[in-house]
Short mmCIF file of C-alpha atoms in Angstrom, two decimals:
data_model
loop_
_atom_site.label_atom_id
_atom_site.label_comp_id
_atom_site.label_asym_id
_atom_site.label_seq_id
_atom_site.Cartn_x
_atom_site.Cartn_y
_atom_site.Cartn_z
CA MET A 1 0.00 0.00 0.00
CA PRO A 2 1.15 3.61 -0.48
CA ALA A 3 3.39 4.60 2.41
CA PRO A 4 6.29 6.95 3.17
CA SER A 5 8.84 7.50 0.39
CA THR A 6 11.07 4.58 -0.57
CA THR A 7 14.54 4.55 -2.17
CA LEU A 8 15.83 1.67 -4.31
CA LEU A 9 19.53 0.96 -3.79
CA ILE A 10 20.90 -1.05 -6.73
CA GLU A 11 24.60 -1.07 -7.56
CA GLY A 12 25.95 -0.86 -11.09
CA SER A 13 26.03 1.51 -14.03
CA PHE A 14 23.07 1.92 -16.34
CA SER A 15 24.75 0.03 -19.20
CA GLU A 16 25.72 -2.91 -16.98
CA LEU A 17 22.28 -3.20 -15.39
CA ALA A 18 20.48 -2.77 -18.73
CA GLU A 19 22.58 -5.53 -20.28
CA GLU A 20 21.90 -7.79 -17.30
CA PHE A 21 18.17 -7.11 -17.53
CA ALA A 22 18.12 -7.76 -21.29
CA ALA A 23 19.82 -11.11 -20.70
CA TYR A 24 17.22 -11.98 -18.07
CA LEU A 25 14.36 -11.14 -20.46
CA ASP A 26 15.96 -13.33 -23.14
CA ALA A 27 16.18 -16.19 -20.66
CA LEU A 28 12.44 -15.86 -19.99
CA ASN A 29 11.54 -15.49 -23.67
CA LYS A 30 13.90 -18.20 -24.98
CA PRO A 31 13.73 -16.75 -28.52
CA GLU A 32 15.17 -18.51 -31.48
CA ASP A 33 16.12 -15.48 -33.57
CA THR A 34 16.29 -11.85 -32.40
CA THR A 35 17.03 -11.28 -28.74
CA VAL A 36 16.65 -8.20 -26.57
CA GLN A 37 20.39 -8.25 -25.97
CA THR A 38 21.02 -8.06 -29.70
CA GLU A 39 18.66 -5.09 -30.06
CA VAL A 40 20.13 -3.04 -27.22
CA ALA A 41 23.81 -3.89 -27.70
CA PRO A 42 24.49 -1.19 -30.37
CA LEU A 43 22.85 1.39 -28.13
CA LEU A 44 24.66 0.31 -24.97
CA GLN A 45 28.16 0.43 -26.47
CA PRO A 46 28.43 4.27 -26.69
CA LEU A 47 26.75 4.57 -23.32
CA ARG A 48 29.30 2.24 -21.76
CA GLU A 49 32.17 4.30 -23.20
CA GLN A 50 30.64 7.53 -21.92
CA GLU A 51 30.26 6.04 -18.45
CA GLN A 52 33.84 4.75 -18.44
CA ASN A 53 35.20 8.11 -19.62
CA ASP A 54 32.98 9.95 -17.15
CA THR A 55 31.55 12.14 -19.91
CA GLN A 56 27.99 13.32 -20.37
CA VAL A 57 25.69 10.43 -21.18
CA ASP A 58 23.61 10.53 -24.35
CA GLN A 59 20.13 10.59 -22.80
CA SER A 60 18.37 9.88 -26.11
CA LYS A 61 20.20 6.54 -26.48
CA ARG A 62 19.38 5.68 -22.86
CA ASP A 63 15.70 6.31 -23.60
CA GLU A 64 15.93 4.13 -26.71
CA VAL A 65 17.34 1.29 -24.61
CA LEU A 66 14.53 1.69 -22.08
CA LYS A 67 11.88 1.61 -24.79
CA LYS A 68 13.11 -1.79 -25.92
CA LEU A 69 13.47 -3.13 -22.37
CA VAL A 70 10.03 -1.95 -21.25
CA SER A 71 8.37 -3.26 -24.41
CA ALA A 72 9.88 -6.69 -23.81
CA ALA A 73 9.15 -6.61 -20.04
CA THR A 74 5.64 -7.96 -20.50
CA VAL A 75 7.23 -11.38 -20.10
CA LEU A 76 8.17 -10.60 -16.47
CA ASN A 77 4.80 -11.89 -15.27
CA THR A 78 5.86 -15.38 -16.32
CA ALA A 79 9.03 -15.29 -14.20
CA PRO A 80 9.34 -17.60 -11.17
CA GLU A 81 7.49 -16.20 -8.17
CA LYS A 82 10.62 -15.45 -6.13
CA GLU A 83 12.23 -13.56 -9.05
CA ILE A 84 9.31 -11.29 -10.00
CA THR A 85 9.85 -8.62 -7.33
CA PRO A 86 13.66 -8.27 -7.84
CA ALA A 87 13.20 -8.14 -11.62
CA TYR A 88 10.59 -5.40 -11.45
CA ASN A 89 12.67 -3.49 -8.91
CA LEU A 90 15.59 -3.51 -11.36
CA LEU A 91 13.32 -2.29 -14.16
CA ILE A 92 11.97 0.50 -11.94
CA HIS A 93 15.55 1.55 -11.11
CA LEU A 94 16.43 1.70 -14.81
CA VAL A 95 13.30 3.64 -15.75
CA GLN A 96 14.02 6.25 -13.09
CA GLN A 97 17.09 7.22 -15.13
CA ALA A 98 15.01 8.08 -18.21
CA SER A 99 14.60 11.67 -19.36
CA ASP A 100 10.89 11.27 -18.62
CA PRO A 101 10.09 8.20 -16.48
CA ASP A 102 6.36 8.87 -16.82
CA MET A 103 6.28 7.60 -20.40
CA PHE A 104 7.36 4.14 -19.17
CA LEU A 105 5.59 3.86 -15.83
CA SER A 106 2.06 3.65 -17.24
CA ARG A 107 3.04 0.60 -19.35
CA ILE A 108 4.73 -1.08 -16.39
CA CYS A 109 1.58 -0.48 -14.34
CA SER A 110 -0.51 -2.07 -17.08
CA TYR A 111 1.71 -5.19 -16.89
CA LEU A 112 1.30 -5.41 -13.14
CA ALA A 113 -2.46 -4.98 -13.41
CA LYS A 114 -2.60 -8.28 -15.33
CA PRO A 115 -2.61 -11.71 -13.66
CA ILE A 116 0.72 -13.36 -12.80
CA PRO A 117 0.48 -16.95 -14.09
CA SER A 118 3.53 -18.11 -12.18
CA SER A 119 1.89 -17.17 -8.87
CA PRO A 120 -1.88 -17.68 -9.02
CA GLN A 121 -2.19 -17.63 -5.22
CA PHE A 122 0.01 -14.66 -4.35
CA GLY A 123 0.11 -12.85 -7.69
CA ALA A 124 -2.16 -10.02 -6.55
CA SER A 125 -0.10 -9.46 -3.41
CA LEU A 126 3.11 -9.36 -5.45
CA SER A 127 1.63 -6.86 -7.91
CA ILE A 128 0.35 -4.61 -5.12
CA ALA A 129 3.72 -4.72 -3.36
CA ILE A 130 5.62 -3.80 -6.55
CA LEU A 131 3.16 -1.06 -7.46
CA SER A 132 3.44 0.31 -3.93
CA THR A 133 7.21 0.45 -4.39
CA ILE A 134 6.76 2.43 -7.60
CA PHE A 135 4.26 4.76 -5.90
CA ASN A 136 6.55 5.41 -2.96
CA THR A 137 9.67 6.04 -5.05
CA LEU A 138 7.90 8.85 -6.87
CA ALA A 139 7.83 12.37 -5.47
CA PRO A 140 4.57 13.22 -3.66
CA THR A 141 3.80 15.85 -6.30
CA ASP A 142 4.49 13.54 -9.26
CA SER A 143 1.27 13.11 -11.24
CA SER A 144 2.43 9.63 -12.31
CA ARG A 145 1.30 8.49 -8.89
CA PHE A 146 -2.24 8.77 -10.27
CA HIS A 147 -1.64 5.96 -12.81
CA VAL A 148 0.10 3.82 -10.19
CA LEU A 149 -2.79 4.23 -7.76
CA LEU A 150 -5.24 3.30 -10.50
CA ALA A 151 -3.26 0.12 -11.13
CA ILE A 152 -3.23 -0.73 -7.40
CA VAL A 153 -6.99 -0.29 -7.17
CA THR A 154 -7.48 -2.35 -10.34
CA VAL A 155 -5.47 -5.26 -8.92
CA ILE A 156 -7.48 -5.11 -5.70
CA ARG A 157 -10.70 -5.20 -7.71
CA GLN A 158 -9.57 -8.16 -9.78
CA SER A 159 -8.52 -10.07 -6.68
CA GLY A 160 -11.70 -9.20 -4.76
CA SER A 161 -9.60 -9.18 -1.60
CA SER A 162 -11.40 -7.41 1.23
CA ALA A 163 -8.19 -7.49 3.29
CA ALA A 164 -6.24 -5.65 0.57
CA PHE A 165 -8.99 -3.07 0.18
CA ASP A 166 -9.25 -2.56 3.95
CA ALA A 167 -5.49 -1.96 4.01
CA LEU A 168 -5.82 0.74 1.34
CA LYS A 169 -8.89 2.49 2.82
CA PRO A 170 -7.05 4.45 5.56
CA GLN A 171 -4.69 5.92 2.97
CA LEU A 172 -7.58 6.87 0.69
CA THR A 173 -9.53 8.39 3.57
CA ALA A 174 -6.60 10.51 4.73
CA GLN A 175 -4.94 11.40 1.43
CA LEU A 176 -7.34 11.18 -1.51
CA PRO A 177 -8.55 14.83 -1.46
CA ASN A 178 -4.94 16.01 -1.10
CA TRP A 179 -3.77 13.72 -3.92
CA ARG A 180 -6.48 14.99 -6.24
CA SER A 181 -5.37 18.56 -5.58
CA THR A 182 -1.62 17.87 -5.71
CA TRP A 183 -1.80 15.87 -8.93
CA GLU A 184 -4.13 18.49 -10.46
CA LEU A 185 -6.53 15.86 -11.79
CA ASP A 186 -9.12 17.05 -14.28
CA ASP A 187 -12.76 15.96 -14.04
CA GLU A 188 -12.29 12.92 -16.27
CA GLU A 189 -9.27 11.65 -14.33
CA ALA A 190 -11.00 12.20 -10.99
CA ARG A 191 -14.03 10.31 -12.31
CA ARG A 192 -11.86 7.39 -13.40
CA LEU A 193 -10.26 7.23 -9.98
CA HIS A 194 -13.54 7.37 -8.06
CA LEU A 195 -15.12 4.72 -10.27
CA ALA A 196 -12.08 2.46 -9.91
CA ILE A 197 -12.33 2.78 -6.12
CA ALA A 198 -16.08 2.12 -6.27
CA ASP A 199 -15.51 -1.05 -8.33
CA ALA A 200 -12.82 -2.27 -5.94
CA ALA A 201 -15.03 -1.55 -2.94
CA GLN A 202 -17.93 -3.43 -4.47
CA ALA A 203 -15.71 -6.41 -5.30
CA ALA A 204 -14.50 -6.39 -1.69
CA GLY A 205 -18.08 -6.28 -0.39
CA ASP A 206 -17.89 -2.72 0.96
CA LEU A 207 -21.16 -1.36 -0.44
CA ASP A 208 -21.01 1.87 1.58
CA TRP A 209 -17.69 2.91 0.05
CA ALA A 210 -18.85 1.80 -3.39
CA GLN A 211 -21.93 4.04 -3.16
CA THR A 212 -19.94 6.98 -1.79
CA HIS A 213 -17.43 6.95 -4.64
CA VAL A 214 -20.06 6.42 -7.33
CA VAL A 215 -21.72 9.62 -6.08
CA ASP A 216 -18.30 11.35 -5.98
CA ALA A 217 -17.73 10.29 -9.60
CA LEU A 218 -21.18 11.60 -10.53
CA GLN A 219 -20.33 15.02 -9.12
CA THR A 220 -17.35 15.36 -11.47
CA ILE A 221 -19.62 15.52 -14.53
CA PRO A 222 -19.85 19.14 -15.73
CA PRO A 223 -23.30 20.54 -16.63
CA ALA A 224 -22.41 20.67 -20.33
CA GLU A 225 -21.95 16.87 -20.37
CA ALA A 226 -24.89 15.97 -18.11
CA SER A 227 -26.95 14.56 -21.00
CA SER A 228 -24.18 12.49 -22.60
CA PRO A 229 -24.57 8.68 -22.79
CA ALA A 230 -21.68 8.18 -20.35
CA ALA A 231 -23.23 10.60 -17.86
CA ARG A 232 -26.60 8.88 -18.24
CA ASP A 233 -25.08 5.46 -17.55
CA LEU A 234 -23.29 6.73 -14.46
CA ALA A 235 -26.42 8.50 -13.19
CA VAL A 236 -28.48 5.33 -13.63
CA ARG A 237 -25.83 3.33 -11.82
CA ALA A 238 -25.66 5.78 -8.93
CA LEU A 239 -29.43 6.01 -8.60
CA THR A 240 -30.00 2.26 -8.86
CA SER A 241 -27.30 1.64 -6.27
CA ALA A 242 -28.80 4.21 -3.90
CA LEU A 243 -32.33 2.86 -4.22
CA THR A 244 -31.28 -0.72 -3.57
CA HIS A 245 -28.70 0.01 -0.86
CA PRO A 246 -30.23 -0.96 2.50
CA ALA A 247 -28.62 1.95 4.36
CA VAL A 248 -29.12 4.86 1.92
CA PHE A 249 -32.10 7.04 2.83
CA ASP A 250 -30.79 10.49 1.90
CA PHE A 251 -31.12 11.14 -1.83
CA THR A 252 -30.21 14.82 -1.71
CA PRO A 253 -26.66 14.35 -3.15
CA LEU A 254 -28.24 12.59 -6.14
CA THR A 255 -30.99 15.08 -6.83
CA ALA A 256 -28.38 17.85 -6.76
CA ALA A 257 -26.38 16.24 -9.61
CA ASP A 258 -26.93 17.60 -13.12
CA ALA A 259 -26.58 14.14 -14.66
CA VAL A 260 -29.38 12.82 -12.44
CA GLN A 261 -31.59 15.78 -13.30
CA ALA A 262 -31.03 14.91 -16.96
CA LEU A 263 -32.74 11.58 -16.32
CA ARG A 264 -36.01 13.53 -16.16
CA SER A 265 -35.91 13.45 -19.97
CA SER A 266 -34.03 10.25 -20.77
CA ASP A 267 -35.40 7.97 -18.03
CA ALA A 268 -38.60 9.58 -16.76
CA PRO A 269 -39.90 6.54 -14.78
CA LEU A 270 -36.62 6.19 -12.91
CA PHE A 271 -36.55 9.90 -12.10
CA GLU A 272 -40.16 9.76 -10.88
CA LEU A 273 -39.20 6.87 -8.62
CA LEU A 274 -36.36 8.98 -7.23
CA GLU A 275 -38.80 11.79 -6.44
CA ILE A 276 -41.05 9.37 -4.57
CA PHE A 277 -38.19 8.05 -2.46
CA THR A 278 -36.96 11.58 -1.85
CA ALA A 279 -40.14 13.06 -0.42
CA ASP A 280 -43.23 10.89 -0.89
CA THR A 281 -44.84 7.95 0.91
CA LEU A 282 -46.04 4.40 0.37
CA ASP A 283 -49.32 5.65 -1.14
CA ALA A 284 -47.51 7.41 -3.97
CA TYR A 285 -45.18 4.43 -4.47
CA GLU A 286 -48.06 1.98 -4.81
CA ASP A 287 -49.86 4.29 -7.24
CA PHE A 288 -46.66 4.50 -9.27
CA ILE A 289 -45.97 0.75 -9.52
CA SER A 290 -49.61 0.06 -10.34
CA THR A 291 -49.00 1.78 -13.68
CA THR A 292 -45.23 1.25 -13.98
CA PRO A 293 -44.11 -2.14 -12.62
CA VAL A 294 -40.61 -2.25 -11.15
CA ALA A 295 -39.48 -4.56 -13.94
CA ASN A 296 -40.33 -1.91 -16.54
CA ILE A 297 -38.54 1.05 -14.94
CA LEU A 298 -35.21 0.25 -16.61
CA PRO A 299 -34.70 -1.42 -20.00
CA ASP A 300 -32.45 -4.10 -18.52
CA ASN A 301 -34.84 -4.87 -15.62
CA ALA A 302 -32.05 -3.98 -13.18
CA LEU A 303 -34.52 -3.13 -10.41
CA ALA A 304 -36.74 -6.18 -10.82
CA PRO A 305 -34.83 -8.37 -8.29
CA HIS A 306 -35.09 -5.56 -5.73
CA ALA A 307 -38.85 -5.02 -5.72
CA GLU A 308 -39.28 -6.28 -2.15
CA ALA A 309 -36.31 -4.22 -0.90
CA LEU A 310 -37.76 -1.09 -2.50
CA GLN A 311 -41.09 -1.62 -0.78
CA THR A 312 -39.35 -2.16 2.55
CA LYS A 313 -37.37 1.05 2.16
CA ILE A 314 -40.40 3.17 1.22
CA ARG A 315 -42.22 1.85 4.30
CA LEU A 316 -39.34 2.95 6.53
CA LEU A 317 -39.29 6.35 4.85
CA THR A 318 -43.07 6.66 5.22
CA LEU A 319 -42.82 6.02 8.95
CA ALA A 320 -40.04 8.63 9.15
CA SER A 321 -42.35 11.16 7.49
CA LEU A 322 -45.16 10.32 9.92
CA ALA A 323 -42.80 10.77 12.87
CA ALA A 324 -41.49 14.08 11.53
CA ALA A 325 -45.06 15.35 11.12
CA ALA A 326 -45.88 14.25 14.69
CA THR A 327 -43.09 16.42 16.09
CA THR A 328 -44.79 19.54 14.72
CA THR A 329 -48.26 18.87 16.15
CA THR A 330 -49.66 20.37 19.33
CA GLY A 331 -52.20 19.14 21.85
CA PRO A 332 -52.64 15.96 23.90
CA SER A 333 -51.47 13.67 21.09
CA ALA A 334 -48.36 15.73 20.22
CA ARG A 335 -45.32 13.64 19.29
CA SER A 336 -47.25 10.37 19.47
CA LEU A 337 -48.36 7.96 16.76
CA SER A 338 -50.96 5.31 17.44
CA TYR A 339 -50.35 1.78 16.26
CA GLU A 340 -53.50 2.08 14.17
CA THR A 341 -52.16 5.14 12.34
CA ILE A 342 -48.83 3.45 11.62
CA ALA A 343 -50.45 0.21 10.47
CA SER A 344 -52.74 2.09 8.10
CA ALA A 345 -49.91 4.15 6.59
CA LEU A 346 -47.62 1.16 6.11
CA ARG A 347 -50.32 -1.31 4.98
CA VAL A 348 -49.33 -3.81 7.66
CA PRO A 349 -51.22 -5.55 10.50
CA GLN A 350 -51.07 -3.83 13.89
CA GLU A 351 -49.19 -6.87 15.20
CA GLU A 352 -46.25 -5.92 12.96
CA VAL A 353 -46.13 -2.23 13.88
CA GLU A 354 -43.50 -2.64 16.62
CA LYS A 355 -41.23 -4.54 14.22
CA TRP A 356 -41.42 -1.72 11.65
CA VAL A 357 -40.83 0.94 14.28
CA ILE A 358 -37.77 -0.91 15.57
CA ASP A 359 -36.42 -1.30 12.01
CA THR A 360 -36.89 2.43 11.41
CA ILE A 361 -35.07 3.22 14.64
CA ARG A 362 -32.22 0.91 13.61
CA ALA A 363 -32.01 2.73 10.28
CA GLY A 364 -31.37 5.96 12.22
CA LEU A 365 -34.47 7.68 10.86
CA VAL A 366 -36.33 8.11 14.16
CA GLU A 367 -35.86 7.88 17.89
CA GLY A 368 -38.62 7.26 20.39
CA LYS A 369 -40.35 4.94 22.82
CA LEU A 370 -42.96 2.26 22.20
CA SER A 371 -45.85 1.92 24.65
CA GLN A 372 -47.64 -1.42 24.39
CA LEU A 373 -50.03 -0.37 27.13
CA ARG A 374 -51.31 2.65 25.17
CA SER A 375 -50.52 1.16 21.73
CA GLU A 376 -48.57 4.20 20.60
CA PHE A 377 -45.12 5.33 19.60
CA LEU A 378 -43.83 8.44 21.35
CA VAL A 379 -41.48 10.26 18.95
CA HIS A 380 -38.36 11.85 20.43
CA ARG A 381 -36.63 12.71 17.16
CA ALA A 382 -37.33 12.24 13.47
CA THR A 383 -35.32 12.83 10.31
CA TYR A 384 -36.79 15.24 7.80
CA ARG A 385 -36.59 13.72 4.34
CA VAL A 386 -36.89 17.10 2.62
CA PHE A 387 -35.69 20.24 4.34
CA GLY A 388 -37.53 23.09 2.69
CA GLU A 389 -39.27 26.35 3.54
CA LYS A 390 -41.70 24.70 5.95
CA GLN A 391 -38.90 23.04 7.89
CA TRP A 392 -36.88 26.27 8.03
CA ALA A 393 -39.95 28.05 9.40
CA GLU A 394 -40.27 25.36 12.06
CA VAL A 395 -36.60 25.75 13.00
CA GLN A 396 -37.10 29.50 13.24
CA GLY A 397 -40.09 28.98 15.52
CA ARG A 398 -38.17 26.66 17.80
CA LEU A 399 -35.25 29.06 17.93
CA MET A 400 -37.60 31.87 18.93
CA VAL A 401 -39.02 29.70 21.73
CA TRP A 402 -35.51 28.89 22.93
CA ARG A 403 -34.60 32.57 22.70
CA ARG A 404 -37.55 33.58 24.87
CA SER A 405 -36.70 30.84 27.34
CA LEU A 406 -33.10 32.03 27.52
CA GLU A 407 -34.24 35.64 27.95
CA ASN A 408 -36.45 34.55 30.87
CA VAL A 409 -33.55 32.65 32.42
CA LEU A 410 -31.26 35.66 31.99
CA GLY A 411 -33.91 37.88 33.57
CA VAL A 412 -34.15 35.61 36.59
CA ILE A 413 -30.36 35.48 36.89
CA ARG A 414 -30.13 39.28 36.59
CA SER A 415 -32.81 39.81 39.29
CA GLU A 416 -31.15 37.35 41.62
CA ARG A 417 -27.80 38.98 41.06
CA GLU A 418 -29.19 42.45 41.85
CA ARG A 419 -30.93 41.10 44.98
CA PHE A 420 -27.71 39.46 46.09
CA VAL A 421 -25.77 42.72 45.58
CA ARG A 422 -28.38 44.69 47.55
CA GLU A 423 -28.42 42.18 50.39
CA ALA A 424 -24.63 42.06 50.48
CA ALA A 425 -24.43 45.87 50.61
CA ALA A 426 -27.04 46.05 53.38
CA ALA A 427 -25.25 43.38 55.36
CA ALA A 428 -21.93 45.23 54.97
CA ALA A 429 -23.50 48.51 56.08
CA ALA A 430 -25.09 46.86 59.11
CA ALA A 431 -21.80 45.25 60.05
CA ALA A 432 -19.99 48.60 59.75
CA ALA A 433 -22.59 50.34 61.91
CA GLU A 434 -22.41 47.63 64.54
CA GLY A 435 -18.62 47.90 64.57
CA GLU A 436 -18.70 51.68 64.99
CA LYS A 437 -21.17 51.39 67.86
CA GLY A 438 -18.96 48.83 69.54
CA ASP A 439 -15.89 51.07 69.21
CA LYS A 440 -17.67 54.01 70.92
CA GLY A 441 -18.88 51.85 73.74
CA ASN A 442 -15.37 50.55 74.43
CA LYS A 443 -13.64 54.00 74.92
CA GLY A 444 -11.92 54.46 78.40
CA PRO A 445 -11.96 57.64 80.74
CA SER A 446 -8.67 58.99 79.43
CA GLU A 447 -9.91 58.72 75.80
CA ARG A 448 -13.12 60.56 76.69
CA ARG A 449 -11.13 63.37 78.42
CA ARG A 450 -8.83 63.82 75.44
CA ALA A 451 -11.62 64.07 72.99
CA PRO A 452 -12.58 67.75 73.63
CA GLN A 453 -8.88 68.76 73.50
CA GLU A 454 -8.46 66.99 70.12
CA ILE A 455 -11.55 68.77 68.82
CA ALA A 456 -10.25 72.13 69.98
CA ALA A 457 -6.89 71.50 68.39
CA ALA A 458 -8.56 70.61 65.18
CA GLU A 459 -10.53 73.84 65.25
#
């Protein structure tokens, strides 16, 4: 996995190492006619002389040698398991001496993204380790890291290893926004990266991360391209994934995307379904599917296997809407929902109401307390599915109530403080008066005789 910077220490001049690597490739290829050594020998001879004479190396000839070596390096995946890592490390060391290593790294990454026949069990681990070495030998600002990271994610997806993906997740969580900025990725590159991560997450069974990065990829589509076929496919994927994901109940990020809004024209039934799940209830859903069966919403029937899951989700969302409405009512029944009301709204028997309430609580949509004795659900908190003008007005009203309550509290505190100050001043005055009285009562005869003389002197 990507980690702190790494340095490869390999001894030998470029010409010596290139000749050694060419010989190794020939040993793997076992050609009958032309060999890699034969092709690079004329190019290596002047390079060897320049190295021996300590003169400036002809960089163009070095690049020509590397082109031939990298082109022939596709055979490295057939090397014995224990030789694959050292061979690739040598190739990486040679490529780093090119005038522009980037032109070779993408091809090397493509080799490593392919299966390694000589190591079917550990091939993915070997590829990830080698790619991580390449990633970590590059400067943090080197945009070639983007292609290496794509290759790492591709290998993880192909292997379907949840352990490998879990090992990469902390790095992606901490560094991905910074990498995108540092590498100056354009919208298309960022989309490729997010989709690659989503595919790897899905292969590893991490549906939450898959959904998150599909939505991130969707947000990279500029408005001018929102109606393109590629944007439509991605919007359908993101929306289908969100509707069928058991833990996605907030569709706001999707409705805000231009590509999803474009579905209003290209895929009207799917967009209507999104609107129902965004703000409507089971009644609207049942009216919708009575005229547009789930199997007919998409041409490929992608939602057909999820019909039961969709109905379950809309029931949970319906109960959330009921609970949110209950929090705004006043009177004796404020914040309470009877079992009868819930059963009617969800089209379920009253015996199943508690199960649905518990499932909605587990989904994080509501909080409250069930009362079997009174057959009601007391709502403590509910999630608003749509936060519009009405909800802002309610927030404003609550804030005004809290403001008045705080003003009353401050008034009480201010009154108590003033009373305390008055009582403290009165007590201090009384104590001073009592002390003065005591001092006069304690004067002796000599003090009383001197008093008139002191007064006269003062006059």
